Coordinates of C-alpha atoms in Angstrom, one line a residue:
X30 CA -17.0 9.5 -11.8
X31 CA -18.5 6.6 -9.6
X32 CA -18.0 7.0 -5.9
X33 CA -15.6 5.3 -5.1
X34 CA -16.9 1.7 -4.0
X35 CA -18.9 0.9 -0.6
X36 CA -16.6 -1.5 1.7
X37 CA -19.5 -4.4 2.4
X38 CA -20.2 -3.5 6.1
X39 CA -21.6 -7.2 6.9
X40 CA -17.9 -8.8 5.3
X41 CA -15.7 -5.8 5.2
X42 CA -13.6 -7.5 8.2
X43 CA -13.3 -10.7 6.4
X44 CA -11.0 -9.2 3.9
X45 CA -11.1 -5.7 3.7
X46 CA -13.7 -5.1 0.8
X47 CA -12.6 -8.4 -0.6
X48 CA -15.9 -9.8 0.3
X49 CA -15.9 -13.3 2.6
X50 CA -16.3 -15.7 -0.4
X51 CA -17.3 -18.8 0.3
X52 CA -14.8 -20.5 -2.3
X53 CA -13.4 -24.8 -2.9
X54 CA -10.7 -24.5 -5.4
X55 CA -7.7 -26.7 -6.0
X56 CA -5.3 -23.5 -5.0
X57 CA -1.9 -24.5 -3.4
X58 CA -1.5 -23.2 0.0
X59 CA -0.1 -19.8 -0.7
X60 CA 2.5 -20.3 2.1
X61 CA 4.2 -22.2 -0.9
X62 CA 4.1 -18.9 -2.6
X63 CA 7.5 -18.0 -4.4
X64 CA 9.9 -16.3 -1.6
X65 CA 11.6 -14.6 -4.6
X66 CA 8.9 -12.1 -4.1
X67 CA 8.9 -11.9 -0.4
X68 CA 12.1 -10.7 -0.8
X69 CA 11.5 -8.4 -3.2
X70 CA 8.8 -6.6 -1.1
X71 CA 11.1 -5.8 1.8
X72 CA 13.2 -4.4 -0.7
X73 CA 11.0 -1.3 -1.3
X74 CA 12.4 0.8 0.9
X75 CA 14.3 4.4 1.4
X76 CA 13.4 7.4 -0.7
X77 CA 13.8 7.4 -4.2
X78 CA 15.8 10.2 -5.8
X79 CA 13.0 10.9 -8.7
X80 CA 13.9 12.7 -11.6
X81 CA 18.0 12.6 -10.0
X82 CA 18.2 9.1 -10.0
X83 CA 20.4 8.6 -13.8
X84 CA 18.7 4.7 -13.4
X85 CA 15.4 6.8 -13.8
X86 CA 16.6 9.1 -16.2
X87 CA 14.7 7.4 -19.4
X88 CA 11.4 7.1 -17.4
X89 CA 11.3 10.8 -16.1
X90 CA 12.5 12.0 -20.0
X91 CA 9.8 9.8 -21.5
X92 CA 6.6 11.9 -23.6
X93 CA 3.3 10.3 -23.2
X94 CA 2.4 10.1 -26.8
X95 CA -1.6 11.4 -26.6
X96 CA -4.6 10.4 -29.6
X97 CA -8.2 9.9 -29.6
X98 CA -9.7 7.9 -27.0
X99 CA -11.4 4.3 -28.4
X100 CA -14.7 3.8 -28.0
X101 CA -15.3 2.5 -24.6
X102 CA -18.7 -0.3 -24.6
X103 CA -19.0 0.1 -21.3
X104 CA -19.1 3.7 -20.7
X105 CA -22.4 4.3 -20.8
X106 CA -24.0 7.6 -22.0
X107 CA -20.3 8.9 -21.3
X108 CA -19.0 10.8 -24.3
X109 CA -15.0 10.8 -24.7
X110 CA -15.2 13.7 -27.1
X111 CA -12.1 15.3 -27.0
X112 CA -10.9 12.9 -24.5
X113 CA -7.4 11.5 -25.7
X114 CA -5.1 8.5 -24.4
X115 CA -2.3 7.3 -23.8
X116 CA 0.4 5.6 -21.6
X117 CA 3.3 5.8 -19.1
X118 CA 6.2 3.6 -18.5
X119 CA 7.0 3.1 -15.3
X120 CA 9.7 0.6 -13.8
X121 CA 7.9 -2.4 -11.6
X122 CA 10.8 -2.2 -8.9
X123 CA 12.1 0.8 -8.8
X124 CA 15.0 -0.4 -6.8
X125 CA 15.9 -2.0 -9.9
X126 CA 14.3 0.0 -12.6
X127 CA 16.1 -1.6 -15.6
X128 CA 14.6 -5.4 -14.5
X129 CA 11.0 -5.1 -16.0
X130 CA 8.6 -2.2 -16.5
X131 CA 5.2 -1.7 -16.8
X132 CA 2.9 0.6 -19.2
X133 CA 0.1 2.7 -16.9
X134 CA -3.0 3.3 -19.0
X135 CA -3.8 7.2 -18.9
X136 CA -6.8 9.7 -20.0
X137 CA -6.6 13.4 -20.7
X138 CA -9.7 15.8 -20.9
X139 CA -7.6 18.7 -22.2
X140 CA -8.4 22.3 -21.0
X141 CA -11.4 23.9 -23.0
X142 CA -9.3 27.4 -22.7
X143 CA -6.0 26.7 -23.7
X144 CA -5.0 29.9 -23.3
X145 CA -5.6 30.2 -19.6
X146 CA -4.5 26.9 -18.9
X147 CA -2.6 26.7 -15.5
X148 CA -1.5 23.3 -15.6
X149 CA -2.5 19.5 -15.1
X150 CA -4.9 18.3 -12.5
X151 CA -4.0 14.6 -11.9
X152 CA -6.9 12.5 -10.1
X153 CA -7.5 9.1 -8.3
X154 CA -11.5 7.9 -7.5
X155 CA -10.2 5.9 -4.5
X156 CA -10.4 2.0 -4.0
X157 CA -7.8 1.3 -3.4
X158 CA -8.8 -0.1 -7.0
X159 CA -10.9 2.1 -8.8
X160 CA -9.7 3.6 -12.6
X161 CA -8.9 7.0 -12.6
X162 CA -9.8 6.4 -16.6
X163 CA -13.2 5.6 -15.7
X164 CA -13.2 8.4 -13.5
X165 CA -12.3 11.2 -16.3
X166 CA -14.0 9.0 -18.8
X167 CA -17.8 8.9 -17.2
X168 CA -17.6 12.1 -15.1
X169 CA -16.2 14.7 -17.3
X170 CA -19.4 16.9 -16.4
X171 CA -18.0 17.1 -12.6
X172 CA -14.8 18.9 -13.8
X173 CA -17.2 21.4 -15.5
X174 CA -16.9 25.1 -15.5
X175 CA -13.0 26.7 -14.5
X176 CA -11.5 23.4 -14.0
X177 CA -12.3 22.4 -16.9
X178 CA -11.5 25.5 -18.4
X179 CA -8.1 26.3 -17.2
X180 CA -7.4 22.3 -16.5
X181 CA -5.7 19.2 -17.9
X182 CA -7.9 16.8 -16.2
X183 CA -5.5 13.5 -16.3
X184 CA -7.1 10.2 -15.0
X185 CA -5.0 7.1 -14.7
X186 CA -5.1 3.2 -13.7
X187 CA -2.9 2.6 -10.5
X188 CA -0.3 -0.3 -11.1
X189 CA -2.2 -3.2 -10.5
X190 CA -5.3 -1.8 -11.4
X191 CA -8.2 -1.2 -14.4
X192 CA -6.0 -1.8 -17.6
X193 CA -2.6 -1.3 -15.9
X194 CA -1.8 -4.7 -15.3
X195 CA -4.5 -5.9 -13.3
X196 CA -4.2 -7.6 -10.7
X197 CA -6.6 -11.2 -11.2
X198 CA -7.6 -13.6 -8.8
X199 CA -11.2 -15.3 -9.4
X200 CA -12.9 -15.5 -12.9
X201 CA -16.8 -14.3 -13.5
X202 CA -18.2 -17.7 -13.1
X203 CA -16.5 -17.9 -9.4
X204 CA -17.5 -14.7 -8.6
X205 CA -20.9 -14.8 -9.7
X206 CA -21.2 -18.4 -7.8
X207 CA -19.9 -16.8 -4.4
X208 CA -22.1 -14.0 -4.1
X209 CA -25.6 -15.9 -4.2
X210 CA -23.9 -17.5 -1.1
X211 CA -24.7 -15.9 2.6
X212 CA -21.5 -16.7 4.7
X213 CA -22.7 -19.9 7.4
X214 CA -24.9 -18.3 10.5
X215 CA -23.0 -21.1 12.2
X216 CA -20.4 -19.4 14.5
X217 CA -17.8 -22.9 13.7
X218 CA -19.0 -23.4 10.4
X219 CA -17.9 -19.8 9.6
X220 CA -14.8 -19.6 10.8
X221 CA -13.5 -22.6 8.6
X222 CA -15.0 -20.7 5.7
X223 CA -13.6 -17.6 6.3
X224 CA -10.1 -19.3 6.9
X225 CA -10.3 -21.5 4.0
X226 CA -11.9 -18.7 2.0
X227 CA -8.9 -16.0 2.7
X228 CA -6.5 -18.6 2.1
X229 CA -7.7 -19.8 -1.3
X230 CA -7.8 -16.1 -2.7
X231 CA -4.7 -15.6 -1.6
X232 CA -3.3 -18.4 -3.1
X233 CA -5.5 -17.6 -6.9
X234 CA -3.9 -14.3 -7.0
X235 CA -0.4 -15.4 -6.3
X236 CA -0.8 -17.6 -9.3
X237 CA -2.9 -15.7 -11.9
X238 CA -0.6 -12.3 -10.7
X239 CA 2.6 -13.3 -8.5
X240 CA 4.7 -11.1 -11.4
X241 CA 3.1 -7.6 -9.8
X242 CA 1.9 -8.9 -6.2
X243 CA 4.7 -7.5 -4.1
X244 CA 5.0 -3.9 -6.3
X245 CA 1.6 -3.0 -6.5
X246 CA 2.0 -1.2 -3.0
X247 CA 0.5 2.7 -2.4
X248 CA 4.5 4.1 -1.8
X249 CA 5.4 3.1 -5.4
X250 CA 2.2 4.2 -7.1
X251 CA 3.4 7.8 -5.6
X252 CA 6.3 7.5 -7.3
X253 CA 4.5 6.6 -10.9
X254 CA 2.7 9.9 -9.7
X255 CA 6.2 11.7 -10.0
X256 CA 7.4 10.5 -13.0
X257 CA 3.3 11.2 -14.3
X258 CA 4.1 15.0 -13.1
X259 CA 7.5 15.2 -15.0
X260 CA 6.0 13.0 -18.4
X261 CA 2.6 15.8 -18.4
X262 CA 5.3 18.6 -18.1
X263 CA 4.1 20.2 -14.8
X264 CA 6.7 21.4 -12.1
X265 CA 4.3 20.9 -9.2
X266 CA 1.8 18.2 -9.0
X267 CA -2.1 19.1 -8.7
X268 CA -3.6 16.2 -7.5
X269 CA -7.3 15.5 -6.7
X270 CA -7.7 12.2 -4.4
X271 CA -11.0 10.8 -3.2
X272 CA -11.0 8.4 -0.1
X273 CA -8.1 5.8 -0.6
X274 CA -6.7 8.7 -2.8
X275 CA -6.0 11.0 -0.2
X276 CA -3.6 8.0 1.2
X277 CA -2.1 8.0 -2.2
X278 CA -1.5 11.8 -2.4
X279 CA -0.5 11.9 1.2
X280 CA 2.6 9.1 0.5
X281 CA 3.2 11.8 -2.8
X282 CA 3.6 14.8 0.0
X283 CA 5.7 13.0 2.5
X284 CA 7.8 11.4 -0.9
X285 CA 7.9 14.3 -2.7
X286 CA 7.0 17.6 -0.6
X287 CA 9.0 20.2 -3.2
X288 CA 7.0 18.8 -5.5
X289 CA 3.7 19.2 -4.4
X290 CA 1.5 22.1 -5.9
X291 CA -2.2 22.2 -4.7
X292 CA -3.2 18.8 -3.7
X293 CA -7.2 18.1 -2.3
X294 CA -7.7 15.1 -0.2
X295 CA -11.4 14.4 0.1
X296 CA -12.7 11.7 2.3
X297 CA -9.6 11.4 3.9
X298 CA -8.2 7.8 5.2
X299 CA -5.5 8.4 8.4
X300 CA -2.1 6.9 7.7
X301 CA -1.4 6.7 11.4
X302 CA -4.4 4.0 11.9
X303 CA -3.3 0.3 11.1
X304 CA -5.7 -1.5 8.5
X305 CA -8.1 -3.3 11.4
X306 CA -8.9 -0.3 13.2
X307 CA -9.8 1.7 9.8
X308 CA -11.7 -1.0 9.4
X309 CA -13.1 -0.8 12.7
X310 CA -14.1 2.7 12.3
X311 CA -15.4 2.4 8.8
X312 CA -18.2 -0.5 10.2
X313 CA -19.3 2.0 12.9
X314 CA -19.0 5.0 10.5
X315 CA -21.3 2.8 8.5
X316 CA -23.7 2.0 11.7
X317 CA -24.3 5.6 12.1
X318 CA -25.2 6.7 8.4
X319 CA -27.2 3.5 8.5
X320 CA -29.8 4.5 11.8
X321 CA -29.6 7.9 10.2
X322 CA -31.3 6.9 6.9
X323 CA -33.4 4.4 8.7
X324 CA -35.0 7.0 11.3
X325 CA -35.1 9.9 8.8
X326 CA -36.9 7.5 6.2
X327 CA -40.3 7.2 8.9
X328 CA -39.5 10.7 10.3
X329 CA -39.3 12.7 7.0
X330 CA -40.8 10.6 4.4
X331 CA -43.8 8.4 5.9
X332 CA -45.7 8.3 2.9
X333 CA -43.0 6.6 0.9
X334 CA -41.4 4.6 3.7
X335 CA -41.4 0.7 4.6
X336 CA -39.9 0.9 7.6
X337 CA -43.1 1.5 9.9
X338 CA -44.2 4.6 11.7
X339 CA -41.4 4.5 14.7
X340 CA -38.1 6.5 14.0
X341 CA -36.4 4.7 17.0
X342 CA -37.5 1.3 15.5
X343 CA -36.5 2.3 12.1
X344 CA -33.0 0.9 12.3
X345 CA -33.5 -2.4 13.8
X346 CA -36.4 -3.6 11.3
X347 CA -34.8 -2.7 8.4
X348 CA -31.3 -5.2 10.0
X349 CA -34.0 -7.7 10.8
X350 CA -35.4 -7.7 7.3
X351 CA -32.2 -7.5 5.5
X352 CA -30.9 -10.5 7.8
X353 CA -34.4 -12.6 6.4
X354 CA -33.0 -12.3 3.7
X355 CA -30.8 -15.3 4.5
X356 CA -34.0 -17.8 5.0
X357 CA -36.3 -15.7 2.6
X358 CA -34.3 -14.6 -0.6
X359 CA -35.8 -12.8 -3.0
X360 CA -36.2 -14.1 -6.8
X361 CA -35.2 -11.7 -10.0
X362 CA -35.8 -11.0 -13.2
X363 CA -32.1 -12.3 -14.4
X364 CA -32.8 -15.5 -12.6
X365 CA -30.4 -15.0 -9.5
X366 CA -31.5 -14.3 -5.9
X367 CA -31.0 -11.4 -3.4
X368 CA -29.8 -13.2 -0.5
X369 CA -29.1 -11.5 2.9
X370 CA -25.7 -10.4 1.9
X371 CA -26.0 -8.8 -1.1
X372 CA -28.8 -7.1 0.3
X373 CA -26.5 -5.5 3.1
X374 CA -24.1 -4.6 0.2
X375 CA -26.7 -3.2 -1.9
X376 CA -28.3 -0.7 0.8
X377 CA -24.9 0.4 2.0
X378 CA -24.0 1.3 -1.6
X379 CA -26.6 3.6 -1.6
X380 CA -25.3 5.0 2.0
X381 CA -22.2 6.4 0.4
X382 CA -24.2 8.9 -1.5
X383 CA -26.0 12.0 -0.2
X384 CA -28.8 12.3 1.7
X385 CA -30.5 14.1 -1.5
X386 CA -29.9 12.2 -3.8
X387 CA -29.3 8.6 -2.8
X388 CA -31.2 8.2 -0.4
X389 CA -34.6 9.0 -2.1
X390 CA -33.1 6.0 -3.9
X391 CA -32.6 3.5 -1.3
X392 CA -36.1 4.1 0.3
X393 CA -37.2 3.3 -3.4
X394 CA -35.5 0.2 -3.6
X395 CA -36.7 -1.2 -0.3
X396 CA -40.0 0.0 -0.9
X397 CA -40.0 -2.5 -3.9
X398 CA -38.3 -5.3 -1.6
X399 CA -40.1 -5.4 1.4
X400 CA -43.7 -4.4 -0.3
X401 CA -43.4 -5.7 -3.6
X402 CA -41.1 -8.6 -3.3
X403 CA -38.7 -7.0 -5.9
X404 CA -35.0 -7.7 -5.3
X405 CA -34.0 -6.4 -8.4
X406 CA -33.1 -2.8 -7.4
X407 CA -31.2 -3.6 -4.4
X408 CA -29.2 -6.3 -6.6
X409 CA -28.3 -3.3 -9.0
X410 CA -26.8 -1.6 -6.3
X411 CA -25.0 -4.3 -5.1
X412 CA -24.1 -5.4 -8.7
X413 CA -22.1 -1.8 -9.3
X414 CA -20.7 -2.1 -5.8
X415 CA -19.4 -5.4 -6.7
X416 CA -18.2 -4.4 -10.3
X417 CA -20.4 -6.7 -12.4
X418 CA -21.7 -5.4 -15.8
X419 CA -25.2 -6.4 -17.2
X420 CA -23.3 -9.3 -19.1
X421 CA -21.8 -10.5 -15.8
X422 CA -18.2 -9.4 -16.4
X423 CA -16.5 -8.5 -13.2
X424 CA -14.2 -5.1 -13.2
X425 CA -10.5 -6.2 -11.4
X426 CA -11.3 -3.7 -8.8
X427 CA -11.7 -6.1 -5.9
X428 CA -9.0 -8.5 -6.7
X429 CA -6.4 -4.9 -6.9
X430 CA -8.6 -3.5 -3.8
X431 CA -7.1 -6.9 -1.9
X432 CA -3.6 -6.4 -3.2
X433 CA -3.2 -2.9 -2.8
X434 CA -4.0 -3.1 0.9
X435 CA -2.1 -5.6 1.5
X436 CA 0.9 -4.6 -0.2
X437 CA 0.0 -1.5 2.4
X438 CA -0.8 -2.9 5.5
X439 CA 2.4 -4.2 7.4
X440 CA 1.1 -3.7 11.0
X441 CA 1.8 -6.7 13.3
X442 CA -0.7 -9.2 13.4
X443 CA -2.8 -8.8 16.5
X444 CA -2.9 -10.6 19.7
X445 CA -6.1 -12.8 20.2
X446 CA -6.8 -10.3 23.0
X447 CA -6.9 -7.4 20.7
X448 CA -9.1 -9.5 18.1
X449 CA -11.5 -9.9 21.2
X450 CA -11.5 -6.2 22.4
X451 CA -12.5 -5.5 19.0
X452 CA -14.9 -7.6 18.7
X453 CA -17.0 -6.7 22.1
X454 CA -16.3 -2.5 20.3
X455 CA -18.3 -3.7 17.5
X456 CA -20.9 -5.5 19.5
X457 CA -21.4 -1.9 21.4
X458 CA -21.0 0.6 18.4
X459 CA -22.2 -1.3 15.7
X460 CA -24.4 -4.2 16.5
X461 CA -26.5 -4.0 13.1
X462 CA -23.8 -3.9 10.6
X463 CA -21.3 -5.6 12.7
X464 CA -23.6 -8.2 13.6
X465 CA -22.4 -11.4 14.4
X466 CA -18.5 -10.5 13.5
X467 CA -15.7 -13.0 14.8
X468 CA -12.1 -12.5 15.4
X469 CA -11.5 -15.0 12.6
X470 CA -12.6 -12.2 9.8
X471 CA -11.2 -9.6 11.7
X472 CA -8.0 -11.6 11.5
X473 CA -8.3 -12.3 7.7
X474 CA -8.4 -8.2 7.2
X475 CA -5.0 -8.3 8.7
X476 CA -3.7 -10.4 5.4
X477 CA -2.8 -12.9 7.6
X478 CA -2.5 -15.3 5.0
X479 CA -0.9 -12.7 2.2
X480 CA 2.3 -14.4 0.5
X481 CA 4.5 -11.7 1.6
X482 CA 5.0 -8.9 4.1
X483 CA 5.0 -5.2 3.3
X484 CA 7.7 -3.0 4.7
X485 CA 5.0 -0.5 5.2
X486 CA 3.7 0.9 8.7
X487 CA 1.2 3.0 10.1
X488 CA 2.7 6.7 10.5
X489 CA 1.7 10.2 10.8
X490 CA 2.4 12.0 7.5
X491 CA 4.3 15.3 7.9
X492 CA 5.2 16.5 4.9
X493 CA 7.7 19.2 6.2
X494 CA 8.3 21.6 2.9
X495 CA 5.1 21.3 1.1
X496 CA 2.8 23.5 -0.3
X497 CA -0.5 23.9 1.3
X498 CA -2.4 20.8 1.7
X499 CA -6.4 21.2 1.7
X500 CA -8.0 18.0 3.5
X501 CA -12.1 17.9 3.0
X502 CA -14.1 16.5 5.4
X503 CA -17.6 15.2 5.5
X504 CA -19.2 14.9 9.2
X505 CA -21.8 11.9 8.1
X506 CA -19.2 10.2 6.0
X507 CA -19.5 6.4 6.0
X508 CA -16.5 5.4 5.2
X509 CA -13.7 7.5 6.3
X510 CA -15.3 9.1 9.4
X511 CA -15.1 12.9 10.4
X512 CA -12.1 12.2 12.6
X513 CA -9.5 10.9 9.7
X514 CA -9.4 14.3 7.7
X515 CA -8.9 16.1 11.5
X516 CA -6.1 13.9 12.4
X517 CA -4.6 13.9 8.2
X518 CA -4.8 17.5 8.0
X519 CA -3.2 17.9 12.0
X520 CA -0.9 15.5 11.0
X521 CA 0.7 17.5 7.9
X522 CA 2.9 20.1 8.9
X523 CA 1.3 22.7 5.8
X524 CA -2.6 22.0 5.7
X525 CA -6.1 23.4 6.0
X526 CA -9.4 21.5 7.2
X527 CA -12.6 21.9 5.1
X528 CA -15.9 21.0 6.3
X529 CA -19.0 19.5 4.6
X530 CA -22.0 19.5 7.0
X531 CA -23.5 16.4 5.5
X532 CA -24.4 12.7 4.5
X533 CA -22.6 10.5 1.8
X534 CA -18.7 9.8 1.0
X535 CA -16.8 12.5 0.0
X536 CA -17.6 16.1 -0.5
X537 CA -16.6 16.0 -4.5
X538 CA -18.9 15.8 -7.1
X539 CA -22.2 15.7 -4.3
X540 CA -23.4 19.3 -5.9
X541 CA -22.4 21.6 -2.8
X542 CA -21.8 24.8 -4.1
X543 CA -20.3 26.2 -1.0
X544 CA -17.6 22.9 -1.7
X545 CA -17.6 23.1 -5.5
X546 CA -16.9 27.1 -4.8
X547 CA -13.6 26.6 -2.7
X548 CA -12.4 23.5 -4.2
X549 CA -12.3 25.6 -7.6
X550 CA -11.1 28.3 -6.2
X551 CA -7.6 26.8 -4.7
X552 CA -7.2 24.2 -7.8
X553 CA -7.4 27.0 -10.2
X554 CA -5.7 30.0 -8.2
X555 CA -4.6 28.4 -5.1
X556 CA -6.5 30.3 -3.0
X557 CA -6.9 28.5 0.4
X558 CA -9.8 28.5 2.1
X559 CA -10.1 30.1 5.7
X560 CA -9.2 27.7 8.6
X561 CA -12.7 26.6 10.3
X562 CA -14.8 26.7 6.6
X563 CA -17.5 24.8 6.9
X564 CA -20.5 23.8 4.0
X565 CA -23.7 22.7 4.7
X566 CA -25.3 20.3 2.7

């Protein structure tokens, strides 16, 4: 498994990990957008009745019909041996499940000792976006030892996502175009680009993908998660979910709480928080990890750092050479340029990783740019942030990333004044990363200009009848600071708060044994760690 992808700290707030394209197409205004699907949005409401529901009764009796895995080109050094696939039908509006449907893709590493298998372990990488296929398929070695042994490890494509009808908005060319673009230093310039941007991506995916648009929102991928459970044969759903995936398995909990069986959210993301201040916190989570690397870099590794011989000055050069970057780009090999913002997005890529491993990584790749005049490392970072393969083919992660949140995010849009407040809190807490922000892209992370409105709002999840929930923390987490999993696991009326003392997103997969330990230990016998557990490293 990949981490589950960087939100670009310098655009972030222009669309939410959408990037702030700089894109002229011939779009209609998506306020045109078909009000057919408006209307079917505001529909998804209520809870669903599940496996009761007789309308449901032929997608909860269904059998996922398993068989080798095809080979995969762009898996890598992956090797799907033993892997098998396969699919689930799921309605696309489950208010009117007989209508249309759509087929989820799904991967299976089976349990290497069948005869102590305890079950399925259903997981989601995060995004919102990411392929819980690719997940299973290029990280099989993270579900080593007892999970692997007495687990189903089941990976699936969210609706909307990887090859579960993806959601598609700009083609390679555009993409490819857009990113060897900085957005305008020009404060007015800007803010017509970032209007005219958000509103011309709004309107390509409304044409290329207005069939799934309005149903490709978090509450009904929880229900796909149900009829998954009763389709793998599992009573109780065990349920790994990384960043975005603890929202996911949190929705499952409050949908589906006598259903639950030993869930792990890792990385946690807070329901209660509307979409701008997660984003908020995210940028400043992304500060922080930022001046840590950049003062531990000349502190700790001199010999091998570019960044001068000051740790308090540490953070500030490396912004002010990463900014040059907009004047000065840097030529490479593949005959594109690494311009100032995919330089921001290729050094907070490396963030999300630990302190071990990626950031000996980083100082690598900025040794080569600022002494060596070598771009090429940092635009690999950025190119597998952004989801481009070596032939320049684009994943549909972004373009599902954009849908999924806003099919999600149905807070009010907010007052000029609050746009403002924000802005001067970014100024203050994150002034390198946030640098230069406007209430124009905080405004387009809003989904402003989305063609329809989700009946979804921010809410503490409770829960009430589940089984117990572990939450996993990380205290230098980038993306989804400390203070989410605290208020997610308070929130829940049955959960537990683990700890990882550390750097990097997520405590999963980063090679903490005290983590891997406990993790096992409650996924396998759900033993639950003690309240307070904290890991170092």
């Amino acid at each position: 498994m990949t981490s589950p992808r960087p939100t670009r700290p310098r655009l972030l707030l222009a669309s939410l990990a959408a990037g702030a394209l700089l894109l002229a197409t011939g779009c209609d205004d998506p306020s045109a957008a078909s009000t057919d699907h408006a209307t079917a949005a505001t529909t998804l409401s209520g809870r669903p009745a599940g496996a009761d529901d007789p309308a449901l009764a032929s997608f909860y009796g269904q059998q996922i019909t398993w068989s080798a895995c095809p080979a995969d080109p762009n898996a890598g050094d992956a090797d799907p041996t033993g892997m098998q696939c396969g699919k689930l039908h799921v309605p696309l509006d489950y208010t009117k499940p007989a209508a249309d449907a759509l087929d989820l893709a799904l991967i299976r590493l089976p349990a290497a000792q069948s005869g102590q298998r305890v079950g399925s372990l259903v997981v989601n990488p995060g995004g919102p976006g990411a392929s819980g296929v690719d997940m299973v398929r290029s990280g099989a070695k993270r579900f080593g030892g007892a999970l692997h042994d007495r687990l189903d490890v089941v990976g699936f494509d969210p609706r909307g996502t990887g090859a579960s009808s993806p959601v598609l908005c700009l083609d390679d060319k555009q993409r490819d175009d857009l990113s060897q673009q900085d957005r305008p230093l020009d404060p007015a310039k800007r803010k017509a680009a970032v209007e005219a941007t958000d509103r011309a991506i709004s309107a390509a995916c409304q044409a290329k993908s207005g069939r799934i648009l309005p149903f490709v929102g978090t509450r009904n991928t929880a229900r796909d998660l149900d009829v998954l459970r009763q389709a793998l044969g599992d009573p109780k759903l065990n349920y790994l979910g990384i960043s975005y995936g603890t929202y996911l398995g949190a929705l499952y909990a409050e949908e589906f709480p006598g259903k639950t069986g030993r869930l792990v959210l890792d990385g946690a993301v807070d329901p209660a928080a509307d979409q701008l201040d997660f984003a908020i916190g995210s940028v400043i989570g992304m500060e922080s990890s930022f001046r840590r690397f950049a003062e531990d870099c000349v502190r700790t590794h001199a010999a091998e750092c570019p960044l001068g011989t000051d740790p308090a000055a540490a953070p500030q050069k490396l912004a002010d050479y990463l900014e040059g970057l907009h004047d000065h780009p840097l030529d490479t090999p593949d005959g594109r340029r690494l311009n100032s913002d995919l330089g921001w997005t290729g050094t907070s890529a490396f963030l999300y990783g630990s302190e071990k491993t990626a950031w000996p990584r980083l100082r690598e790749a900025l040794t080569a740019a600022i002494t060596q005049h070598r771009g090429d490392l940092l635009l690999a970072a950025a190119d597998s942030y952004n989801g481009r393969d070596e032939q320049g083919h684009y994943d549909p992660m972004d373009a599902a990333n954009r849908a999924i949140k806003c099919a999600d995010g149905g807070a009010a849009t907010p007052s000029p004044e609050k746009l403002k407040q924000q802005v001067a809190r970014l100024d203050a807490e994150a002034p390198l990363v946030a640098k230069g922000t406007t209430p124009e892209e905080l405004l387009t992370s809003t989904c402003a200009n989305w063609p329809f409105k989700s009946p979804e709002k921010p809410h503490t999840v409770r829960a009430e009848g589940s089984a117990p929930i572990l939450v996993v923390g990380t205290t230098g987490d980038p993306a989804t600071p400390y203070a989410a999993a605290e208020s997610l696991a308070k929130g829940f009326a049955n959960a537990t708060l683990l700890t990882r003392e550390g750097e990097g997103h997520g405590a999963f997969g980063k090679g903490n044994a005290c983590i891997d330990a406990a993790l096992t230990a409650y996924l396998v016998s759900g033993t639950v760690p003690a309240a307070g557990t904290r890991c170092a490293g």
